[in-house]
Amino acid sequence: SQTIHQWPATLVQPVGSPLSLECTVEGTSNPNLYWYRQAAGRGLQLLFYSVGIGQISSEVPQNLSASRPQDRQFILSSKKLLLSDSGFYLCAWHRDSITEAFFGQGTRLTVV
Amino acid sequence: QKEVEQNSGPLSVPEGAIASLNCTYSDRGSQSFFWYRQYSGKSPELIMSIYSNGDKEDGRFTAQLNKASQYVSLLIRDSQPSDSATYLCAADTGRRALTFGSGTRLQVQP
């Protein structure tokens, strides 16, 4: 069966510090991978998606970036965090764009 | 217009009652619809998928799809306090990812 791992679970970072969140998927090959952000009491905002190694599409302009160095690894980064980057970050994978998404445990990021 | 809309709630029902959660979508070409449950501080968990018009039952959960009216609903029978959570509706909208509604918060009162 497929599993998705995301870490860390919680993170408190000062404004202006860098960020690196990692997500890995097991039990499947060539997954579509996604990063979402969920602000408190809000829906899921799609940040990035990737259909393959080195292929990244950005949905919204921001100071975040994503990379996919390996087939089952997806990384979310920032060089300098802003207060507005606080939120719940979720990694997800789909087999394809019309099938169900499966989520990692999420990372609660608080920028102070 | 939002692509997937849900009433934010909270929807409050007594224990043992039927909870009815609704969702509308704007893209007539959408084929796949999903319901996720999200407990506070946790990630969304898939509970139902539906692709054809009509009802689909799984235990205490029933998903209903009406493509002509562009709505999807989730019924939870014999609601339990453990069902208290936010329920997210999602649909494929021809993009690379599913589009999620903002969720309906359900409170089941013991």
XYZ file of C-alpha atoms in Angstrom:
222
model
C 0.000 0.000 0.000
C 1.027 3.572 -0.548
C 2.150 5.788 2.314
C 3.149 9.417 2.401
C 5.538 10.860 4.933
C 5.860 14.514 5.736
C 8.067 16.207 8.304
C 8.451 17.980 10.601
C 4.989 17.953 12.202
C 5.402 21.381 13.787
C 7.832 24.195 13.178
C 8.319 27.636 14.697
C 10.589 29.881 12.669
C 11.561 33.563 12.924
C 10.754 35.988 10.144
C 13.494 36.018 7.536
C 14.723 32.493 8.266
C 14.857 29.768 5.597
C 12.411 26.876 5.312
C 12.639 23.320 4.073
C 9.762 20.859 4.318
C 10.159 17.383 2.955
C 7.643 14.866 1.684
C 8.248 11.318 0.463
C 5.879 8.728 -0.951
C 6.308 4.973 -0.702
C 4.605 2.187 -2.575
C 4.012 3.913 -5.887
C 6.072 5.199 -8.778
C 5.772 8.411 -10.752
C 3.108 9.936 -8.495
C 1.655 13.397 -9.045
C 2.769 15.349 -5.972
C 1.243 18.482 -4.498
C 1.869 21.078 -1.824
C -1.161 22.778 -0.269
C -1.453 25.411 2.426
C -4.418 25.743 4.724
C -4.831 28.945 6.728
C -6.806 28.743 9.969
C -10.481 28.052 9.216
C -9.898 28.205 5.494
C -9.858 25.778 2.587
C -6.895 24.217 0.875
C -4.824 26.484 -1.337
C -2.786 24.682 -3.982
C 0.794 25.993 -3.997
C 2.754 23.666 -6.292
C 2.343 20.446 -8.175
C 4.740 18.127 -9.918
C 4.109 15.404 -12.467
C 7.698 14.197 -12.566
C 11.315 14.709 -11.525
C 12.353 18.314 -12.007
C 8.863 19.336 -13.212
C 7.306 21.963 -10.972
C 4.255 24.110 -11.622
C 3.407 27.034 -9.386
C -0.189 28.004 -8.756
C 0.312 31.271 -6.879
C 3.113 33.849 -6.806
C 4.866 33.859 -3.460
C 8.248 33.624 -1.795
C 8.035 29.831 -1.661
C 9.568 27.372 -4.091
C 9.371 23.645 -4.630
C 11.702 21.004 -5.982
C 11.434 17.366 -6.923
C 14.921 15.885 -6.875
C 13.707 12.267 -6.910
C 10.609 10.495 -8.180
C 9.047 10.141 -4.741
C 10.457 13.198 -2.989
C 8.947 16.669 -2.970
C 10.470 19.608 -1.097
C 8.970 22.976 -0.209
C 11.428 25.773 0.489
C 11.772 29.424 1.238
C 14.847 31.594 1.492
C 13.208 34.137 3.826
C 9.972 33.464 5.639
C 7.264 36.079 6.076
C 4.654 36.242 8.829
C 2.024 35.503 6.174
C 3.679 32.143 5.474
C 2.254 30.747 8.708
C -0.221 27.945 8.143
C -0.767 24.242 7.851
C 1.219 22.773 4.961
C 0.068 19.554 3.392
C 1.796 17.304 0.916
C -0.445 15.075 -1.177
C -0.206 12.603 -3.987
C -2.643 11.492 -6.694
C -2.353 8.736 -9.233
C -3.686 11.249 -11.741
C -5.629 14.505 -11.749
C -9.100 12.956 -11.455
C -8.494 10.405 -8.742
C -8.502 10.816 -5.006
C -5.719 12.641 -3.206
C -3.924 11.215 -0.199
C -2.353 13.536 2.323
C 0.653 13.471 4.572
C 0.270 14.322 8.254
C 0.893 18.015 7.618
C 3.315 20.573 9.034
C 2.058 23.335 11.296
C 4.333 26.313 10.535
C 4.301 29.355 12.767
C 6.422 32.298 11.691
C 7.188 34.639 14.599
C -17.704 32.352 -8.352
C -15.914 29.697 -6.345
C -15.564 26.409 -8.168
C -16.584 24.261 -5.203
C -18.812 25.777 -2.540
C -19.820 24.579 0.875
C -21.681 26.139 3.762
C -19.061 26.775 6.433
C -21.419 25.858 9.286
C -21.189 24.902 12.008
C -23.862 22.305 11.422
C -25.037 21.033 14.760
C -26.956 17.742 15.080
C -27.851 15.602 18.084
C -26.222 12.222 18.555
C -28.043 9.535 16.576
C -29.482 11.961 14.022
C -28.700 12.182 10.300
C -26.202 14.861 9.326
C -26.585 16.229 5.811
C -23.665 18.053 4.230
C -23.979 19.769 0.874
C -21.619 20.959 -1.823
C -22.137 22.634 -5.196
C -19.686 22.881 -8.052
C -19.495 25.124 -11.094
C -17.683 23.024 -13.719
C -20.184 20.883 -15.629
C -17.313 18.780 -16.928
C -16.321 17.548 -13.465
C -16.274 13.765 -13.273
C -14.926 12.863 -9.844
C -16.122 13.952 -6.437
C -14.728 13.243 -3.018
C -15.555 13.809 0.616
C -12.794 14.223 3.158
C -13.006 14.409 6.929
C -10.542 16.647 8.746
C -10.210 16.611 12.506
C -8.839 19.743 14.117
C -5.081 19.947 13.629
C -4.979 16.852 11.435
C -4.722 16.280 7.696
C -7.768 15.465 5.523
C -8.772 11.823 5.330
C -10.709 10.427 2.355
C -14.046 8.931 3.360
C -16.061 8.710 0.125
C -15.681 9.024 -3.606
C -18.466 9.174 -6.169
C -18.367 9.318 -9.937
C -21.916 8.517 -11.146
C -25.298 10.087 -10.544
C -27.207 8.599 -7.655
C -26.310 7.302 -4.228
C -23.278 5.439 -2.979
C -23.366 3.910 0.471
C -20.489 2.877 2.715
C -21.446 1.984 6.240
C -23.050 4.998 7.905
C -22.028 7.264 5.027
C -23.983 7.901 1.835
C -22.723 10.150 -0.933
C -25.227 11.543 -3.411
C -24.396 13.067 -6.782
C -26.703 15.041 -9.051
C -24.788 16.230 -12.098
C -27.783 18.011 -13.631
C -28.072 20.220 -10.552
C -24.321 20.226 -9.919
C -24.425 19.219 -6.308
C -22.922 16.548 -4.145
C -24.056 15.669 -0.669
C -22.891 13.485 2.175
C -25.291 11.912 4.641
C -24.043 10.555 7.934
C -26.542 8.275 9.646
C -26.571 7.654 13.378
C -24.188 10.560 13.931
C -21.672 10.098 16.732
C -19.657 12.698 18.663
C -16.580 11.206 16.963
C -18.012 12.430 13.637
C -17.463 16.019 14.790
C -14.974 17.406 12.292
C -14.729 19.578 9.205
C -15.892 17.891 6.018
C -14.261 18.943 2.760
C -15.838 18.419 -0.629
C -13.508 18.103 -3.627
C -14.018 17.843 -7.372
C -11.870 17.557 -10.427
C -12.221 20.754 -12.408
C -10.063 20.009 -15.419
C -6.930 21.215 -13.671
C -3.976 19.215 -12.485
C -5.294 18.992 -8.956
C -8.607 18.536 -7.254
C -10.433 21.688 -6.235
C -11.525 21.745 -2.603
C -14.344 23.580 -0.927
C -13.601 25.481 2.253
C -15.328 22.824 4.366
C -18.355 22.474 6.614
C -17.803 22.103 10.342
C -20.033 19.432 11.866
C -20.759 19.277 15.584
C -22.526 16.218 16.948
C -24.004 16.966 20.367
C -24.019 14.050 22.851
